[in-house]
Amino acid sequence: MSPGSVRHLYVHLPFCASRCGYCDFVTVVGRRGQHPAYVDGLLAELELEREVLAPRLESIFLGGGTPTFTEPTELERLLRALPPALEVTVEANPETVTPELAELLQECGVNRVSLGAQSFRPRLLEVLDRQAGPDDVRRAVYALRDAKFDNVSLDLIYGIPGQSAADLDADLSDALALEPEHVSCYELEAKPGTRFTHAHGAELARQAEAMETYFERVVARLRAAGYRWYETANFCRPSGLADGRDLRSRHNLAYWRGRDYLGLGIGAVSTIDGQRWRTTPRLGAYLAALAVGDQPPRELEELSRDVLRSERVLLGLRLDEPLELAGLESALDWRAVDRLERLGLLKGGDAGVLALTPRGRFLGGGVTAEILA
Amino acid sequence: MEQERIRNFSIIAHIDHGKSTLADRILELTETVTGREMREQVLDTMELERERGITIKAQAVRVSWKGHELNLIDTPGHVDFTYEVSRSLQACEGALLVVDAAQGIEAQTVANAYLAIENDLEIIPAVNKIDLPQADPDAAAAEIAELVGEDPARVLRISAKTGEGVEAVLDAIVERIPPPSGDVSPEAPARALVFDSSYDQYRGVVAFVRMVDGSFTARERLRAMAAGTRFEAEEVGFFSPTMRAAESLGAGEVGYVITGLKDVSRLRVGDTLTSERRSADEPLPGYKDVKPMVFAGLFPTDSDDYPDLRDALERLKLNDAALFYEPETSNALGFGFRCGFLGLLHMEIVRERLEREFDLDLIVTAPNVAYRVVTQTGEEVEVHNPAEMPREIERVEEPYIKASIIVPKDYVGPVMELNTDRRGRFDHMEYLSEERVLLVYELPLAEIVLDYYDQLKSRTRGYASFDYDVIDFREGDLARVDVLIAGEPVDALSLIVHRDAAYSRGRALVDRLREEIPRQFFDVPVQAAIGSRVIARETIKAKRKDVLAKCYGGDITRKRKLLERQKAGKRRMKQVGAVEVPQEAFLAVLNLDGSKK
């Protein structure tokens, strides 16, 4: 490991009021009594790992779970103990964002909030098991604006069972009306083993063809509203419309550019110097290890140079900036690159950079699978 | 042994009617095999035979019973081996006709009983499995008596499983079957019928023979009269039940000749062996050069396995003179072999042995029959592959079969309907009993090679039994239908069909391919065409979306593995032009009439 060089920190806060059916993240429902112990654990883990972190970080991301469901005093204790960073993002569920919480976040140095809006149709929110209603989303955004947050991101989900094209258009309109700096749009994934897949998997498969155009609709609508489609699923206001600020998520850009990052908390993943590890997802084991000053159990994956190169291609092609190919040549099947260039899905292979064409960006997964050697 | 005391016989039975069990009991009762040596179904030696319960290679075993020498000649139990069965029967003077007391007679029983009658054999009918609770020996005895024109009282009732009545069977063999009547004089010209052969990796081809006239001794110079092959008999002998060398084989006896030949095709079943010193002028009657009738392309799933497939076919061919193969190159499937088989079961056996014994992963193209084609220039060619069917044709002939189908009378309608759909010509029908009917049809072989048997079974709830024999070649109004994927003809999907069915088959094939071929990055037209005329067309629409929705720090490994799997999936596809076609698509043609997946 190269001490003091990692500039991106992820902190996992697993607690949620309830579990949404489609979610397959590491979450812990309720257990308010354990919040202090968990924050103690995070801070102890941070001390164990601190040597890998640069003195000043570029980004911190608090994800979940529902980070804003964490007891406010505990959340504050955690935020105040984290090292300083240029961008500090907290994920929040709309119903948790009160004016007081917004103030607290602002005071503790948070400068970006990512709100899990998902949809503005009550019927669809219910399908997703979300606790917030459409007005909760609006109230949350106003509360954040009142607390002087000038970088708010909204998460939307499309492809929800029963969602018509008109529903999708209305969701996009409602989201745009709130003038978010950043929007993430994900197609709903029916992940194997989730309660949601059990209940809705068959219906989703039936709707697949009808929903095929939704991705195109999302991209067209947000671009028409002036947003930059900077990553497969992410959009932001361009700097020209944001006083010259770059509103792309610094933290997530680090992943897509293949930077090293440290993850703290249960189930969190770190990638540093060609090693990737995932900390145990079990709360008990995590706390027990840290209570006696040990590193929590982790699952280690050695990333070979070949794998790292493949990942650079896989991640880099998600962005709207060309991927520099220097050093990555061996990761590519060049005949496939040629073929896909001829099909108008890729461009720039000869010029030492590679990028998906606008049409290619809609097929990026398949294209990447094809061009990896 | 003098001929008066020799009896040569076969057992004729439908699959599972108990032939092998009866053979086992005979070996036990005659003390040919001791208890310790006894294992179930001694005569079926190949692993595959044991598992499928069918006998592929005939063998002959000599047993002693009350001062007589009995030779049991085992016959292969299936339609594809009719010729081998007929040769085995020709080596006998009599046959045991065994019928399951619960099942009654089946199409195969009828076909083989007729073969035995044609060969002038004395038939000893027996009803087996009388110990089963659901057995109806009287009904089965009535059917069998009717079939062979015998008094029902003379039908033996046995249980090969318990041994009940098996002694009576042996007595009946001695009493009812006539002894052989060949020329036994020492200087008689020697003639022996080759009724089967096998290949031993150390000793070469072993011929199973019935000595008809004269005798052979070890080290004697012999000649196969049809093939013209000459060799020295390295050893002669008989099976009891394992190989036992003898000084000589005399007229009327059954045994083996070790030839030392390294190639089974030099000594075909049905040929006559004679002695160079006491040479016969005329071979025994009935030799036929059996030709494969059903053909299919065999391709290794992984093209690197091509040499292994070639070696495996070479080795199978050593023991299976009827197997035919030649290299084939397909634009879609790469290097493989076009193989010829006697029939569908033969094909299935070869395929299973390749996959099981040689551990090969194969794509087998849809089977087709042999066609005799006269081109417009008057040239006659035999075509084994639809993709090689000349486009300028004067006339095409295709093989026809005579099919015997036995069904309960309630299913006569559906079976007639099926046969009519398959261009069948009704020959006749007869009631075997009040309940069961024998239907005889003439059908083009091409109509049964795909899914006929499955259809027959499903339309009769599994009650139909079916047998066939190739009768002749007849002219047909046939068309070659080609498939084009993104404008590229795909040779492995070409088919030859009756012109009346060309449109519907082409349509069905195109529909199936549209389902089987995944959507690509561009529109893919799929067409069926006769010559340059397109008869059906579908378009596989281009994919509009293929992205991994979320990809953050905790997802990268999983997403990478997802892409690796996707990539591996693509590697298993076959490239047709720019289109990736899954291997399953090449089997689409196999069940066009079947229900959609």
Short mmCIF file of N, CA and C in Angstrom, two decimals, chain A residues 40-131:
data_model
loop_
_atom_site.label_atom_id
_atom_site.label_comp_id
_atom_site.label_asym_id
_atom_site.label_seq_id
_atom_site.Cartn_x
_atom_site.Cartn_y
_atom_site.Cartn_z
N ASP A 40 -19.27 4.25 16.60
CA ASP A 40 -17.99 3.94 17.28
C ASP A 40 -17.14 3.03 16.41
N GLY A 41 -17.81 2.02 15.85
CA GLY A 41 -17.10 1.06 15.00
C GLY A 41 -16.50 1.75 13.79
N LEU A 42 -17.29 2.59 13.13
CA LEU A 42 -16.78 3.29 11.94
C LEU A 42 -15.55 4.13 12.29
N LEU A 43 -15.65 4.82 13.43
CA LEU A 43 -14.53 5.70 13.80
C LEU A 43 -13.29 4.89 14.15
N ALA A 44 -13.53 3.72 14.78
CA ALA A 44 -12.39 2.85 15.10
C ALA A 44 -11.77 2.32 13.81
N GLU A 45 -12.63 1.95 12.85
CA GLU A 45 -12.12 1.43 11.59
C GLU A 45 -11.35 2.53 10.85
N LEU A 46 -11.89 3.75 10.91
CA LEU A 46 -11.21 4.88 10.26
C LEU A 46 -9.80 5.04 10.85
N GLU A 47 -9.67 4.90 12.17
CA GLU A 47 -8.35 5.05 12.78
C GLU A 47 -7.40 3.96 12.28
N LEU A 48 -7.95 2.71 12.16
CA LEU A 48 -7.10 1.61 11.69
C LEU A 48 -6.61 1.86 10.26
N GLU A 49 -7.43 2.49 9.44
CA GLU A 49 -7.11 2.64 8.02
C GLU A 49 -6.55 4.02 7.69
N ARG A 50 -6.54 4.90 8.65
CA ARG A 50 -6.26 6.30 8.33
C ARG A 50 -4.96 6.50 7.55
N GLU A 51 -3.99 5.66 7.83
CA GLU A 51 -2.69 5.86 7.18
C GLU A 51 -2.75 5.80 5.65
N VAL A 52 -3.75 5.12 5.08
CA VAL A 52 -3.81 5.05 3.61
C VAL A 52 -4.41 6.33 3.03
N LEU A 53 -5.07 7.13 3.86
CA LEU A 53 -5.77 8.30 3.34
C LEU A 53 -4.83 9.49 3.21
N ALA A 54 -5.06 10.28 2.16
CA ALA A 54 -4.33 11.54 2.00
C ALA A 54 -4.81 12.50 3.09
N PRO A 55 -3.99 13.46 3.45
CA PRO A 55 -4.39 14.38 4.51
C PRO A 55 -5.65 15.16 4.16
N ARG A 56 -5.77 15.51 2.89
CA ARG A 56 -6.99 16.21 2.47
C ARG A 56 -7.63 15.40 1.35
N LEU A 57 -8.90 15.09 1.52
CA LEU A 57 -9.57 14.22 0.56
C LEU A 57 -10.27 15.02 -0.52
N GLU A 58 -10.49 14.33 -1.65
CA GLU A 58 -11.28 14.95 -2.71
C GLU A 58 -12.77 14.76 -2.45
N SER A 59 -13.10 13.52 -2.00
CA SER A 59 -14.54 13.27 -1.83
C SER A 59 -14.81 12.29 -0.72
N ILE A 60 -15.95 12.52 -0.09
CA ILE A 60 -16.49 11.54 0.87
C ILE A 60 -17.93 11.29 0.46
N PHE A 61 -18.33 10.04 0.54
CA PHE A 61 -19.72 9.71 0.18
C PHE A 61 -20.30 8.86 1.28
N LEU A 62 -21.38 9.33 1.88
CA LEU A 62 -22.08 8.53 2.89
C LEU A 62 -23.28 7.86 2.22
N GLY A 63 -23.19 6.54 2.08
CA GLY A 63 -24.26 5.82 1.39
C GLY A 63 -24.92 4.83 2.33
N GLY A 64 -25.97 4.20 1.82
CA GLY A 64 -26.69 3.29 2.72
C GLY A 64 -27.32 2.14 2.01
N GLY A 65 -28.30 1.56 2.69
CA GLY A 65 -28.98 2.10 3.86
C GLY A 65 -29.60 3.48 3.60
N THR A 66 -29.96 4.06 4.72
CA THR A 66 -30.46 5.43 4.70
C THR A 66 -29.62 6.22 5.69
N PRO A 67 -28.54 6.85 5.23
CA PRO A 67 -27.65 7.55 6.18
C PRO A 67 -28.42 8.53 7.05
N THR A 68 -29.43 9.19 6.46
CA THR A 68 -30.16 10.20 7.24
C THR A 68 -31.17 9.59 8.20
N PHE A 69 -31.30 8.27 8.21
CA PHE A 69 -32.13 7.60 9.20
C PHE A 69 -31.34 7.43 10.50
N THR A 70 -30.01 7.50 10.39
CA THR A 70 -29.15 7.36 11.57
C THR A 70 -29.51 8.47 12.57
N GLU A 71 -29.48 8.09 13.84
CA GLU A 71 -29.77 9.06 14.90
C GLU A 71 -28.99 10.35 14.64
N PRO A 72 -29.65 11.52 14.62
CA PRO A 72 -28.96 12.77 14.27
C PRO A 72 -27.71 13.03 15.10
N THR A 73 -27.76 12.72 16.40
CA THR A 73 -26.56 13.00 17.21
C THR A 73 -25.40 12.12 16.77
N GLU A 74 -25.74 10.89 16.39
CA GLU A 74 -24.69 9.96 15.95
C GLU A 74 -24.16 10.36 14.58
N LEU A 75 -25.06 10.78 13.71
CA LEU A 75 -24.66 11.23 12.38
C LEU A 75 -23.72 12.43 12.52
N GLU A 76 -24.09 13.33 13.42
CA GLU A 76 -23.26 14.52 13.62
C GLU A 76 -21.88 14.13 14.15
N ARG A 77 -21.86 13.20 15.10
CA ARG A 77 -20.58 12.76 15.67
C ARG A 77 -19.68 12.20 14.57
N LEU A 78 -20.30 11.41 13.68
CA LEU A 78 -19.53 10.81 12.58
C LEU A 78 -19.01 11.89 11.63
N LEU A 79 -19.92 12.77 11.21
CA LEU A 79 -19.53 13.76 10.20
C LEU A 79 -18.41 14.66 10.73
N ARG A 80 -18.49 15.00 11.99
CA ARG A 80 -17.47 15.91 12.53
C ARG A 80 -16.12 15.23 12.67
N ALA A 81 -16.15 13.88 12.72
CA ALA A 81 -14.88 13.16 12.90
C ALA A 81 -14.20 12.83 11.59
N LEU A 82 -14.93 12.98 10.47
CA LEU A 82 -14.34 12.61 9.17
C LEU A 82 -13.34 13.66 8.73
N PRO A 83 -12.33 13.23 7.96
CA PRO A 83 -11.35 14.21 7.49
C PRO A 83 -12.01 15.20 6.53
N PRO A 84 -11.40 16.34 6.33
CA PRO A 84 -11.98 17.32 5.41
C PRO A 84 -11.92 16.83 3.97
N ALA A 85 -12.90 17.27 3.14
CA ALA A 85 -12.92 16.86 1.74
C ALA A 85 -13.60 17.95 0.92
N LEU A 86 -13.24 17.98 -0.39
CA LEU A 86 -13.81 19.00 -1.26
C LEU A 86 -15.30 18.76 -1.48
N GLU A 87 -15.65 17.47 -1.65
CA GLU A 87 -17.06 17.15 -1.87
C GLU A 87 -17.48 16.15 -0.80
N VAL A 88 -18.53 16.48 -0.07
CA VAL A 88 -19.05 15.54 0.92
C VAL A 88 -20.53 15.32 0.60
N THR A 89 -20.85 14.09 0.16
CA THR A 89 -22.22 13.78 -0.25
C THR A 89 -22.86 12.89 0.81
N VAL A 90 -24.13 13.15 1.08
CA VAL A 90 -24.90 12.24 1.93
C VAL A 90 -26.13 11.80 1.15
N GLU A 91 -26.38 10.50 1.15
CA GLU A 91 -27.61 9.99 0.56
C GLU A 91 -28.74 10.17 1.56
N ALA A 92 -29.92 10.51 1.04
CA ALA A 92 -31.03 10.74 1.97
C ALA A 92 -32.33 10.25 1.37
N ASN A 93 -33.19 9.72 2.25
CA ASN A 93 -34.54 9.42 1.79
C ASN A 93 -35.39 10.66 2.08
N PRO A 94 -36.26 11.04 1.17
CA PRO A 94 -36.98 12.32 1.30
C PRO A 94 -37.67 12.49 2.64
N GLU A 95 -38.32 11.43 3.14
CA GLU A 95 -39.11 11.60 4.36
C GLU A 95 -38.25 11.92 5.58
N THR A 96 -36.92 11.69 5.46
CA THR A 96 -36.04 11.95 6.62
C THR A 96 -35.50 13.38 6.62
N VAL A 97 -35.68 14.10 5.48
CA VAL A 97 -35.03 15.41 5.38
C VAL A 97 -35.94 16.50 5.93
N THR A 98 -35.76 16.79 7.21
CA THR A 98 -36.49 17.89 7.86
C THR A 98 -35.61 19.14 7.77
N PRO A 99 -36.20 20.33 8.03
CA PRO A 99 -35.35 21.53 8.05
C PRO A 99 -34.19 21.40 9.04
N GLU A 100 -34.47 20.75 10.19
CA GLU A 100 -33.41 20.61 11.22
C GLU A 100 -32.28 19.74 10.68
N LEU A 101 -32.65 18.63 10.00
CA LEU A 101 -31.61 17.74 9.49
C LEU A 101 -30.80 18.48 8.43
N ALA A 102 -31.49 19.22 7.55
CA ALA A 102 -30.79 19.95 6.50
C ALA A 102 -29.77 20.91 7.12
N GLU A 103 -30.20 21.61 8.18
CA GLU A 103 -29.29 22.53 8.88
C GLU A 103 -28.08 21.77 9.44
N LEU A 104 -28.39 20.64 10.08
CA LEU A 104 -27.33 19.83 10.68
C LEU A 104 -26.30 19.43 9.64
N LEU A 105 -26.78 18.93 8.48
CA LEU A 105 -25.85 18.49 7.44
C LEU A 105 -24.98 19.66 6.98
N GLN A 106 -25.65 20.78 6.76
CA GLN A 106 -24.91 21.96 6.29
C GLN A 106 -23.83 22.34 7.30
N GLU A 107 -24.19 22.32 8.58
CA GLU A 107 -23.23 22.72 9.62
C GLU A 107 -22.07 21.75 9.71
N CYS A 108 -22.33 20.49 9.39
CA CYS A 108 -21.27 19.48 9.53
C CYS A 108 -20.42 19.35 8.26
N GLY A 109 -20.57 20.25 7.33
CA GLY A 109 -19.67 20.26 6.17
C GLY A 109 -20.15 19.49 4.97
N VAL A 110 -21.38 18.97 5.04
CA VAL A 110 -21.92 18.28 3.86
C VAL A 110 -22.25 19.33 2.81
N ASN A 111 -21.82 19.09 1.55
CA ASN A 111 -22.12 20.10 0.53
C ASN A 111 -22.87 19.52 -0.66
N ARG A 112 -23.30 18.27 -0.56
CA ARG A 112 -24.05 17.68 -1.66
C ARG A 112 -24.99 16.64 -1.06
N VAL A 113 -26.24 16.63 -1.48
CA VAL A 113 -27.20 15.65 -0.97
C VAL A 113 -27.81 14.92 -2.16
N SER A 114 -27.85 13.62 -2.03
CA SER A 114 -28.44 12.80 -3.09
C SER A 114 -29.75 12.22 -2.55
N LEU A 115 -30.85 12.67 -3.13
CA LEU A 115 -32.18 12.29 -2.63
C LEU A 115 -32.75 11.13 -3.42
N GLY A 116 -33.17 10.10 -2.71
CA GLY A 116 -33.78 8.96 -3.40
C GLY A 116 -35.25 9.21 -3.66
N ALA A 117 -35.54 9.97 -4.71
CA ALA A 117 -36.93 10.29 -5.04
C ALA A 117 -37.60 9.08 -5.68
N GLN A 118 -36.95 8.47 -6.65
CA GLN A 118 -37.36 7.27 -7.40
C GLN A 118 -38.54 7.51 -8.34
N SER A 119 -39.65 8.07 -7.81
CA SER A 119 -40.79 8.36 -8.69
C SER A 119 -41.66 9.39 -8.00
N PHE A 120 -42.52 10.03 -8.78
CA PHE A 120 -43.49 10.96 -8.20
C PHE A 120 -44.91 10.41 -8.30
N ARG A 121 -45.05 9.15 -8.78
CA ARG A 121 -46.40 8.56 -8.86
C ARG A 121 -46.62 7.73 -7.58
N PRO A 122 -47.61 8.08 -6.77
CA PRO A 122 -47.85 7.33 -5.52
C PRO A 122 -47.99 5.83 -5.76
N ARG A 123 -48.68 5.48 -6.84
CA ARG A 123 -48.91 4.08 -7.17
C ARG A 123 -47.58 3.34 -7.40
N LEU A 124 -46.65 4.00 -8.09
CA LEU A 124 -45.38 3.35 -8.38
C LEU A 124 -44.48 3.32 -7.15
N LEU A 125 -44.56 4.38 -6.33
CA LEU A 125 -43.78 4.39 -5.09
C LEU A 125 -44.20 3.23 -4.20
N GLU A 126 -45.49 2.93 -4.26
CA GLU A 126 -46.00 1.83 -3.46
C GLU A 126 -45.43 0.50 -3.95
N VAL A 127 -45.39 0.33 -5.29
CA VAL A 127 -44.81 -0.90 -5.87
C VAL A 127 -43.38 -1.07 -5.37
N LEU A 128 -42.67 0.07 -5.21
CA LEU A 128 -41.26 0.01 -4.79
C LEU A 128 -41.12 -0.08 -3.27
N ASP A 129 -42.22 -0.09 -2.53
CA ASP A 129 -42.20 -0.09 -1.06
C ASP A 129 -41.60 1.18 -0.47
N ARG A 130 -41.60 2.27 -1.22
CA ARG A 130 -41.00 3.50 -0.68
C ARG A 130 -41.94 4.12 0.34
N GLN A 131 -41.33 4.73 1.37
CA GLN A 131 -42.15 5.32 2.43
C GLN A 131 -42.56 6.73 2.09
#
